[in-house]
Amino acid sequence: MQQLSGLVPREPRALCLLLGCSVGSFWLLFHWVTWRRIRNKIKTAQERRAMALEQMKRMAARLRNQHPVTDPSVILSLSLTDLTLKLRDGELSPEMVLHTYMSKAWDVTQDLNCITDFLPECELQLRRLQEQTSRGPLYGVPISLKDNYSCKGHDATLGLIKNLERPAPEDCVIVQVLKKQGAVPFVKTNIPQSMLNYDCSNPIYGQTLNPLNHKRTPGGSSGGEGALISAQGSILGFGSDIGGSIRFPSAFCGVCGFKPTGNRLSKIGLTSSCPGQKSVTAMIGPIARDVNSLVTAMRAVLCEDMFQLDPTVPPIPFNEEVFSSTQPLRIGYYETDDTTMATPSMRRAVLETKELLEKAGHEVVPFTPPSVERSLYELALRGLLADGGATFLDNFKGDLVDPNLRSQVAVYRCPSWLKSLLSVLVRPLFPRLSMLLDNSRGISSVKELWRHHMAVEEYRQEFITRWTARGLDALICPILGPALTIGSPGKLSSAVSYTILYNLVDFPAGVLPVTTVTSEDEEALKKYEGHHKDAWDALLRKAVSDSVGLPVALQCVALPWQEEQCLRLMKEVEKITRTEKRL
């Protein structure tokens, strides 16, 4: 007993030191174990993906031996319209088309890192097609899907550890509909961690590259889709969009993308990082190489199968009369907003298209949206982070944070009182950062939340009133571009102003490439200072510089539930800009 007593520290200071060392050791051990657990899960997921891709490669080889193709490049060069005709006529078999695209997708992802999973049940879908007596509009068409689409037996990770090894019990509604229409989903594609970012990187699957320039991001959050389709690894894909997540990748990768009105297509079975918020409307939609492909996709999914599987979707089939109309349109336009000054190439894309539309017989008139800066910070950002970012931050508990999200997550993690203090301190020199900090604090009560919802609806009605006062059929405006350098989007959340606006007011919007960056654009960019002449404007100028030859897109918009009018304008813009390029 006397010997044991000698082991007990008699000084309080020594006792505190021992206790502190014990707590510190425990803390280090806990974090080391957590870090090892995360790394092991990531390693397992990466190994599982590698095995899935090898399975895709083997299946493609087997199908190729059974259904040989003389020249795969011929199939890859077909438009979706031509491909569906050849499949329906029997000139091509679904097996021939599938193995051609699987082989190409495998090659593309070795270069760009755009695929997260292979869907081997695509072979079962081929057998089901053989058993069907009728052929749907997407008969035999290989389809790629964004990571957050639920596919039975597969994870929808969002690049988050917590979503690994949680296979979906069934396909989401839109995947069921696509299969009923004859499509063959075969891969899932990469996204930025949590999807609230327009780069395309996460700790599980890494960084996806832009096929047109590997130093550039393909955009996000549907970045894997944009990259794969641009590089001919898929002919039609489906993404989702809460602030531009279909439109950014389409614009950055030089393809076409379409975001419908919020409830035109079913979202049942899609995974979200911020479920429950209502201020900014998320939506799903197609990505493809041309506008006709988007139209084919919309025609196919706006069908009785979807209306039955999800009765909350209004049973409104595709309106052929509106889409096929040849009546001249009255089109509004603006070349910049009051938040993110358009780059020279963005501005030129709008003005040149305006002139071409006028030559084609349409009337094009100026239009100014209600304060876009207010819509971005006070309405969209405040609504997305109504809970102070708590739901969003829950995604990162026990997880690594991707480098592209660190600044974003750091801001959201700041306590409300610190955000308020910093907002006041930085306001004189950096008003936009002040607005971001202030409006990311969240909403303090249910009563205040209801007031916020009323403010969003009042803004929407103000927008519609301005629209109808000008007598508009549709609208053209910029989309951010060209593609930013990798890592820039996480530091330039303000630059989403051109896209998130149409999630806030819930209008259908689509983008398509209309031109490329010229040396004259590059020279003019040297004088770009932006509206605020702050660090964000300087960073945007740097992020889009040295871009000669990269695509620049245009955004087309219509009123809610007028998807066909928006697609009609997109088709008209595509026709006149492609004609101009050939002259």
mmCIF file of N, CA, C and O in Angstrom, residues 315-392:
data_model
loop_
_atom_site.group_PDB
_atom_site.id
_atom_site.type_symbol
_atom_site.label_atom_id
_atom_site.label_comp_id
_atom_site.label_asym_id
_atom_site.label_seq_id
_atom_site.Cartn_x
_atom_site.Cartn_y
_atom_site.Cartn_z
ATOM 1 N N PRO A 315 -49.578 15.839 -64.994
ATOM 2 C CA PRO A 315 -49.597 14.989 -66.203
ATOM 3 C C PRO A 315 -49.676 15.819 -67.482
ATOM 4 O O PRO A 315 -50.670 15.817 -68.197
ATOM 5 N N ILE A 316 -48.571 16.522 -67.760
ATOM 6 C CA ILE A 316 -48.522 17.415 -68.930
ATOM 7 C C ILE A 316 -47.548 16.816 -69.942
ATOM 8 O O ILE A 316 -46.329 16.888 -69.749
ATOM 9 N N PRO A 317 -48.028 16.226 -71.016
ATOM 10 C CA PRO A 317 -47.116 15.680 -72.025
ATOM 11 C C PRO A 317 -46.417 16.793 -72.798
ATOM 12 O O PRO A 317 -46.767 17.972 -72.676
ATOM 13 N N PHE A 318 -45.435 16.423 -73.578
ATOM 14 C CA PHE A 318 -44.676 17.395 -74.376
ATOM 15 C C PHE A 318 -45.599 18.087 -75.374
ATOM 16 O O PHE A 318 -46.349 17.430 -76.103
ATOM 17 N N ASN A 319 -45.538 19.409 -75.430
ATOM 18 C CA ASN A 319 -46.410 20.199 -76.314
ATOM 19 C C ASN A 319 -45.732 20.402 -77.668
ATOM 20 O O ASN A 319 -44.920 21.316 -77.850
ATOM 21 N N GLU A 320 -46.073 19.543 -78.607
ATOM 22 C CA GLU A 320 -45.448 19.592 -79.931
ATOM 23 C C GLU A 320 -45.813 20.864 -80.685
ATOM 24 O O GLU A 320 -45.009 21.401 -81.454
ATOM 25 N N GLU A 321 -47.018 21.355 -80.470
ATOM 26 C CA GLU A 321 -47.468 22.542 -81.196
ATOM 27 C C GLU A 321 -46.606 23.751 -80.854
ATOM 28 O O GLU A 321 -46.204 24.510 -81.739
ATOM 29 N N VAL A 322 -46.309 23.939 -79.567
ATOM 30 C CA VAL A 322 -45.478 25.073 -79.150
ATOM 31 C C VAL A 322 -44.060 24.908 -79.673
ATOM 32 O O VAL A 322 -43.474 25.850 -80.227
ATOM 33 N N PHE A 323 -43.489 23.719 -79.535
ATOM 34 C CA PHE A 323 -42.109 23.509 -79.964
ATOM 35 C C PHE A 323 -41.958 23.672 -81.481
ATOM 36 O O PHE A 323 -40.947 24.192 -81.957
ATOM 37 N N SER A 324 -42.940 23.240 -82.235
ATOM 38 C CA SER A 324 -42.832 23.240 -83.699
ATOM 39 C C SER A 324 -43.290 24.548 -84.340
ATOM 40 O O SER A 324 -43.195 24.702 -85.563
ATOM 41 N N SER A 325 -43.775 25.490 -83.552
ATOM 42 C CA SER A 325 -44.278 26.743 -84.107
ATOM 43 C C SER A 325 -43.180 27.490 -84.861
ATOM 44 O O SER A 325 -42.005 27.450 -84.476
ATOM 45 N N THR A 326 -43.579 28.164 -85.909
ATOM 46 C CA THR A 326 -42.639 28.976 -86.694
ATOM 47 C C THR A 326 -42.930 30.470 -86.568
ATOM 48 O O THR A 326 -42.346 31.280 -87.284
ATOM 49 N N GLN A 327 -43.857 30.824 -85.691
ATOM 50 C CA GLN A 327 -44.186 32.231 -85.484
ATOM 51 C C GLN A 327 -42.983 32.973 -84.895
ATOM 52 O O GLN A 327 -42.285 32.444 -84.027
ATOM 53 N N PRO A 328 -42.715 34.189 -85.355
ATOM 54 C CA PRO A 328 -41.612 34.970 -84.772
ATOM 55 C C PRO A 328 -41.829 35.183 -83.279
ATOM 56 O O PRO A 328 -42.961 35.320 -82.813
ATOM 57 N N LEU A 329 -40.742 35.215 -82.556
ATOM 58 C CA LEU A 329 -40.794 35.375 -81.102
ATOM 59 C C LEU A 329 -40.400 36.795 -80.704
ATOM 60 O O LEU A 329 -39.626 37.456 -81.398
ATOM 61 N N ARG A 330 -40.931 37.223 -79.571
ATOM 62 C CA ARG A 330 -40.465 38.463 -78.953
ATOM 63 C C ARG A 330 -39.565 38.040 -77.781
ATOM 64 O O ARG A 330 -40.028 37.450 -76.799
ATOM 65 N N ILE A 331 -38.290 38.326 -77.928
ATOM 66 C CA ILE A 331 -37.266 37.781 -77.036
ATOM 67 C C ILE A 331 -36.604 38.909 -76.261
ATOM 68 O O ILE A 331 -36.164 39.911 -76.841
ATOM 69 N N GLY A 332 -36.531 38.777 -74.951
ATOM 70 C CA GLY A 332 -35.784 39.716 -74.136
ATOM 71 C C GLY A 332 -34.316 39.321 -74.065
ATOM 72 O O GLY A 332 -33.959 38.173 -74.328
ATOM 73 N N TYR A 333 -33.468 40.285 -73.716
ATOM 74 C CA TYR A 333 -32.049 39.959 -73.544
ATOM 75 C C TYR A 333 -31.415 40.909 -72.534
ATOM 76 O O TYR A 333 -31.866 42.047 -72.351
ATOM 77 N N TYR A 334 -30.413 40.428 -71.840
ATOM 78 C CA TYR A 334 -29.507 41.304 -71.094
ATOM 79 C C TYR A 334 -28.114 40.723 -71.235
ATOM 80 O O TYR A 334 -27.939 39.507 -71.341
ATOM 81 N N GLU A 335 -27.115 41.603 -71.260
ATOM 82 C CA GLU A 335 -25.747 41.161 -71.540
ATOM 83 C C GLU A 335 -24.882 41.069 -70.301
ATOM 84 O O GLU A 335 -23.762 40.562 -70.360
ATOM 85 N N THR A 336 -25.391 41.566 -69.156
ATOM 86 C CA THR A 336 -24.705 41.414 -67.884
ATOM 87 C C THR A 336 -25.716 41.615 -66.773
ATOM 88 O O THR A 336 -26.809 42.145 -67.013
ATOM 89 N N ASP A 337 -25.394 41.152 -65.549
ATOM 90 C CA ASP A 337 -26.269 41.442 -64.417
ATOM 91 C C ASP A 337 -25.542 42.381 -63.456
ATOM 92 O O ASP A 337 -24.426 42.822 -63.728
ATOM 93 N N ASP A 338 -26.177 42.711 -62.336
ATOM 94 C CA ASP A 338 -25.590 43.694 -61.422
ATOM 95 C C ASP A 338 -24.718 43.060 -60.349
ATOM 96 O O ASP A 338 -24.309 43.729 -59.405
ATOM 97 N N THR A 339 -24.431 41.768 -60.485
ATOM 98 C CA THR A 339 -23.612 41.067 -59.496
ATOM 99 C C THR A 339 -22.274 40.633 -60.075
ATOM 100 O O THR A 339 -21.216 40.955 -59.556
ATOM 101 N N THR A 340 -22.331 39.873 -61.165
ATOM 102 C CA THR A 340 -21.130 39.364 -61.821
ATOM 103 C C THR A 340 -21.032 39.984 -63.206
ATOM 104 O O THR A 340 -21.797 39.618 -64.105
ATOM 105 N N MET A 341 -20.157 40.941 -63.391
ATOM 106 C CA MET A 341 -20.026 41.553 -64.715
ATOM 107 C C MET A 341 -19.631 40.501 -65.730
ATOM 108 O O MET A 341 -18.709 39.716 -65.502
ATOM 109 N N ALA A 342 -20.343 40.452 -66.838
ATOM 110 C CA ALA A 342 -20.043 39.468 -67.879
ATOM 111 C C ALA A 342 -18.645 39.693 -68.434
ATOM 112 O O ALA A 342 -18.211 40.832 -68.623
ATOM 113 N N THR A 343 -17.936 38.604 -68.686
ATOM 114 C CA THR A 343 -16.634 38.698 -69.344
ATOM 115 C C THR A 343 -16.862 39.114 -70.799
ATOM 116 O O THR A 343 -17.972 39.014 -71.316
ATOM 117 N N PRO A 344 -15.832 39.588 -71.491
ATOM 118 C CA PRO A 344 -16.024 40.010 -72.885
ATOM 119 C C PRO A 344 -16.623 38.922 -73.774
ATOM 120 O O PRO A 344 -17.487 39.212 -74.611
ATOM 121 N N SER A 345 -16.207 37.680 -73.609
ATOM 122 C CA SER A 345 -16.746 36.612 -74.462
ATOM 123 C C SER A 345 -18.200 36.323 -74.119
ATOM 124 O O SER A 345 -19.015 36.023 -75.009
ATOM 125 N N MET A 346 -18.578 36.407 -72.835
ATOM 126 C CA MET A 346 -19.979 36.214 -72.439
ATOM 127 C C MET A 346 -20.868 37.291 -73.059
ATOM 128 O O MET A 346 -21.942 37.009 -73.605
ATOM 129 N N ARG A 347 -20.415 38.527 -72.983
ATOM 130 C CA ARG A 347 -21.180 39.646 -73.520
ATOM 131 C C ARG A 347 -21.325 39.519 -75.043
ATOM 132 O O ARG A 347 -22.401 39.729 -75.609
ATOM 133 N N ARG A 348 -20.229 39.170 -75.695
ATOM 134 C CA ARG A 348 -20.261 39.033 -77.156
ATOM 135 C C ARG A 348 -21.201 37.912 -77.580
ATOM 136 O O ARG A 348 -21.916 38.030 -78.590
ATOM 137 N N ALA A 349 -21.225 36.813 -76.836
ATOM 138 C CA ALA A 349 -22.113 35.696 -77.167
ATOM 139 C C ALA A 349 -23.567 36.150 -77.205
ATOM 140 O O ALA A 349 -24.332 35.767 -78.106
ATOM 141 N N VAL A 350 -23.953 36.992 -76.252
ATOM 142 C CA VAL A 350 -25.339 37.490 -76.215
ATOM 143 C C VAL A 350 -25.599 38.452 -77.364
ATOM 144 O O VAL A 350 -26.609 38.330 -78.079
ATOM 145 N N LEU A 351 -24.708 39.419 -77.553
ATOM 146 C CA LEU A 351 -24.951 40.459 -78.556
ATOM 147 C C LEU A 351 -24.927 39.900 -79.976
ATOM 148 O O LEU A 351 -25.744 40.304 -80.826
ATOM 149 N N GLU A 352 -24.026 38.978 -80.264
ATOM 150 C CA GLU A 352 -23.994 38.382 -81.602
ATOM 151 C C GLU A 352 -25.239 37.540 -81.859
ATOM 152 O O GLU A 352 -25.801 37.549 -82.961
ATOM 153 N N THR A 353 -25.673 36.795 -80.832
ATOM 154 C CA THR A 353 -26.884 35.988 -80.988
ATOM 155 C C THR A 353 -28.105 36.881 -81.166
ATOM 156 O O THR A 353 -29.005 36.560 -81.948
ATOM 157 N N LYS A 354 -28.146 37.978 -80.452
ATOM 158 C CA LYS A 354 -29.237 38.955 -80.609
ATOM 159 C C LYS A 354 -29.343 39.402 -82.071
ATOM 160 O O LYS A 354 -30.438 39.424 -82.661
ATOM 161 N N GLU A 355 -28.226 39.757 -82.675
ATOM 162 C CA GLU A 355 -28.237 40.213 -84.064
ATOM 163 C C GLU A 355 -28.716 39.108 -85.003
ATOM 164 O O GLU A 355 -29.491 39.351 -85.942
ATOM 165 N N LEU A 356 -28.258 37.886 -84.770
ATOM 166 C CA LEU A 356 -28.664 36.773 -85.627
ATOM 167 C C LEU A 356 -30.158 36.475 -85.482
ATOM 168 O O LEU A 356 -30.836 36.154 -86.471
ATOM 169 N N LEU A 357 -30.682 36.574 -84.276
ATOM 170 C CA LEU A 357 -32.126 36.354 -84.062
ATOM 171 C C LEU A 357 -32.939 37.423 -84.769
ATOM 172 O O LEU A 357 -33.999 37.136 -85.353
ATOM 173 N N GLU A 358 -32.460 38.648 -84.736
ATOM 174 C CA GLU A 358 -33.162 39.735 -85.433
ATOM 175 C C GLU A 358 -33.140 39.511 -86.940
ATOM 176 O O GLU A 358 -34.159 39.717 -87.627
ATOM 177 N N LYS A 359 -32.010 39.064 -87.472
ATOM 178 C CA LYS A 359 -31.927 38.757 -88.903
ATOM 179 C C LYS A 359 -32.860 37.625 -89.288
ATOM 180 O O LYS A 359 -33.357 37.561 -90.414
ATOM 181 N N ALA A 360 -33.119 36.714 -88.335
ATOM 182 C CA ALA A 360 -34.012 35.578 -88.600
ATOM 183 C C ALA A 360 -35.482 35.958 -88.467
ATOM 184 O O ALA A 360 -36.354 35.097 -88.635
ATOM 185 N N GLY A 361 -35.768 37.233 -88.139
ATOM 186 C CA GLY A 361 -37.155 37.687 -88.097
ATOM 187 C C GLY A 361 -37.768 37.819 -86.732
ATOM 188 O O GLY A 361 -38.951 38.134 -86.591
ATOM 189 N N HIS A 362 -36.979 37.577 -85.675
ATOM 190 C CA HIS A 362 -37.503 37.701 -84.322
ATOM 191 C C HIS A 362 -37.293 39.121 -83.806
ATOM 192 O O HIS A 362 -36.387 39.832 -84.247
ATOM 193 N N GLU A 363 -38.108 39.522 -82.863
ATOM 194 C CA GLU A 363 -37.962 40.822 -82.228
ATOM 195 C C GLU A 363 -37.209 40.621 -80.913
ATOM 196 O O GLU A 363 -37.619 39.804 -80.077
ATOM 197 N N VAL A 364 -36.119 41.349 -80.728
ATOM 198 C CA VAL A 364 -35.291 41.196 -79.535
ATOM 199 C C VAL A 364 -35.219 42.543 -78.822
ATOM 200 O O VAL A 364 -34.792 43.539 -79.409
ATOM 201 N N VAL A 365 -35.647 42.564 -77.556
ATOM 202 C CA VAL A 365 -35.766 43.820 -76.809
ATOM 203 C C VAL A 365 -35.005 43.715 -75.489
ATOM 204 O O VAL A 365 -34.867 42.624 -74.924
ATOM 205 N N PRO A 366 -34.501 44.848 -74.972
ATOM 206 C CA PRO A 366 -33.777 44.816 -73.690
ATOM 207 C C PRO A 366 -34.695 44.405 -72.538
ATOM 208 O O PRO A 366 -35.890 44.707 -72.531
ATOM 209 N N PHE A 367 -34.107 43.707 -71.577
ATOM 210 C CA PHE A 367 -34.841 43.311 -70.376
ATOM 211 C C PHE A 367 -33.883 43.370 -69.194
ATOM 212 O O PHE A 367 -32.725 42.946 -69.304
ATOM 213 N N THR A 368 -34.344 43.909 -68.081
ATOM 214 C CA THR A 368 -33.516 43.992 -66.873
ATOM 215 C C THR A 368 -34.216 43.256 -65.748
ATOM 216 O O THR A 368 -35.315 43.662 -65.332
ATOM 217 N N PRO A 369 -33.627 42.178 -65.228
ATOM 218 C CA PRO A 369 -34.241 41.482 -64.090
ATOM 219 C C PRO A 369 -34.232 42.370 -62.855
ATOM 220 O O PRO A 369 -33.380 43.256 -62.735
ATOM 221 N N PRO A 370 -35.165 42.155 -61.925
ATOM 222 C CA PRO A 370 -35.057 42.839 -60.636
ATOM 223 C C PRO A 370 -33.714 42.513 -59.994
ATOM 224 O O PRO A 370 -33.109 41.497 -60.322
ATOM 225 N N SER A 371 -33.257 43.348 -59.078
ATOM 226 C CA SER A 371 -31.919 43.243 -58.504
ATOM 227 C C SER A 371 -31.437 41.796 -58.331
ATOM 228 O O SER A 371 -31.921 41.050 -57.484
ATOM 229 N N VAL A 372 -30.490 41.399 -59.180
ATOM 230 C CA VAL A 372 -29.949 40.042 -59.115
ATOM 231 C C VAL A 372 -29.095 39.873 -57.862
ATOM 232 O O VAL A 372 -29.067 38.803 -57.252
ATOM 233 N N GLU A 373 -28.408 40.953 -57.476
ATOM 234 C CA GLU A 373 -27.569 40.859 -56.273
ATOM 235 C C GLU A 373 -28.421 40.550 -55.044
ATOM 236 O O GLU A 373 -28.059 39.712 -54.215
ATOM 237 N N ARG A 374 -29.562 41.204 -54.915
ATOM 238 C CA ARG A 374 -30.460 40.909 -53.798
ATOM 239 C C ARG A 374 -30.970 39.479 -53.888
ATOM 240 O O ARG A 374 -31.028 38.762 -52.885
ATOM 241 N N SER A 375 -31.319 39.049 -55.104
ATOM 242 C CA SER A 375 -31.842 37.679 -55.261
ATOM 243 C C SER A 375 -30.802 36.642 -54.857
ATOM 244 O O SER A 375 -31.131 35.607 -54.277
ATOM 245 N N LEU A 376 -29.522 36.921 -55.128
ATOM 246 C CA LEU A 376 -28.458 35.968 -54.835
ATOM 247 C C LEU A 376 -28.216 35.838 -53.330
ATOM 248 O O LEU A 376 -28.195 34.723 -52.795
ATOM 249 N N TYR A 377 -28.053 36.958 -52.664
ATOM 250 C CA TYR A 377 -27.642 36.918 -51.261
ATOM 251 C C TYR A 377 -28.834 36.847 -50.301
ATOM 252 O O TYR A 377 -28.900 35.948 -49.455
ATOM 253 N N GLU A 378 -29.761 37.780 -50.417
ATOM 254 C CA GLU A 378 -30.848 37.869 -49.442
ATOM 255 C C GLU A 378 -31.900 36.785 -49.614
ATOM 256 O O GLU A 378 -32.570 36.418 -48.651
ATOM 257 N N LEU A 379 -32.045 36.281 -50.844
ATOM 258 C CA LEU A 379 -33.098 35.302 -51.088
ATOM 259 C C LEU A 379 -32.538 33.894 -51.301
ATOM 260 O O LEU A 379 -32.878 32.974 -50.562
ATOM 261 N N ALA A 380 -31.666 33.708 -52.308
ATOM 262 C CA ALA A 380 -31.165 32.363 -52.608
ATOM 263 C C ALA A 380 -30.227 31.839 -51.516
ATOM 264 O O ALA A 380 -30.455 30.770 -50.939
ATOM 265 N N LEU A 381 -29.166 32.583 -51.218
ATOM 266 C CA LEU A 381 -28.198 32.110 -50.213
ATOM 267 C C LEU A 381 -28.859 31.969 -48.846
ATOM 268 O O LEU A 381 -28.674 30.971 -48.150
ATOM 269 N N ARG A 382 -29.635 32.961 -48.451
ATOM 270 C CA ARG A 382 -30.285 32.921 -47.136
ATOM 271 C C ARG A 382 -31.258 31.751 -47.043
ATOM 272 O O ARG A 382 -31.389 31.111 -45.998
ATOM 273 N N GLY A 383 -31.927 31.437 -48.161
ATOM 274 C CA GLY A 383 -32.842 30.304 -48.159
ATOM 275 C C GLY A 383 -32.125 28.973 -48.114
ATOM 276 O O GLY A 383 -32.517 28.063 -47.375
ATOM 277 N N LEU A 384 -31.053 28.844 -48.887
ATOM 278 C CA LEU A 384 -30.284 27.605 -48.883
ATOM 279 C C LEU A 384 -29.684 27.308 -47.515
ATOM 280 O O LEU A 384 -29.553 26.152 -47.119
ATOM 281 N N LEU A 385 -29.326 28.373 -46.791
ATOM 282 C CA LEU A 385 -28.689 28.222 -45.479
ATOM 283 C C LEU A 385 -29.613 28.723 -44.372
ATOM 284 O O LEU A 385 -29.159 29.324 -43.390
ATOM 285 N N ALA A 386 -30.907 28.480 -44.536
ATOM 286 C CA ALA A 386 -31.874 28.948 -43.547
ATOM 287 C C ALA A 386 -31.587 28.382 -42.159
ATOM 288 O O ALA A 386 -31.899 29.007 -41.141
ATOM 289 N N ASP A 387 -30.977 27.206 -42.107
ATOM 290 C CA ASP A 387 -30.635 26.582 -40.814
ATOM 291 C C ASP A 387 -29.209 26.911 -40.392
ATOM 292 O O ASP A 387 -28.629 26.231 -39.540
ATOM 293 N N GLY A 388 -28.655 27.972 -40.994
ATOM 294 C CA GLY A 388 -27.279 28.338 -40.675
ATOM 295 C C GLY A 388 -26.248 27.390 -41.274
ATOM 296 O O GLY A 388 -25.085 27.422 -40.899
ATOM 297 N N GLY A 389 -26.686 26.553 -42.220
ATOM 298 C CA GLY A 389 -25.781 25.585 -42.848
ATOM 299 C C GLY A 389 -25.654 24.284 -42.085
ATOM 300 O O GLY A 389 -24.840 23.426 -42.445
ATOM 301 N N ALA A 390 -26.489 24.092 -41.034
ATOM 302 C CA ALA A 390 -26.351 22.906 -40.174
ATOM 303 C C ALA A 390 -26.567 21.608 -40.941
ATOM 304 O O ALA A 390 -25.800 20.641 -40.769
ATOM 305 N N THR A 391 -27.602 21.554 -41.772
ATOM 306 C CA THR A 391 -27.874 20.332 -42.537
ATOM 307 C C THR A 391 -26.736 20.039 -43.501
ATOM 308 O O THR A 391 -26.290 18.889 -43.629
ATOM 309 N N PHE A 392 -26.262 21.070 -44.175
ATOM 310 C CA PHE A 392 -25.142 20.914 -45.102
ATOM 311 C C PHE A 392 -23.905 20.415 -44.362
ATOM 312 O O PHE A 392 -23.219 19.487 -44.806
#
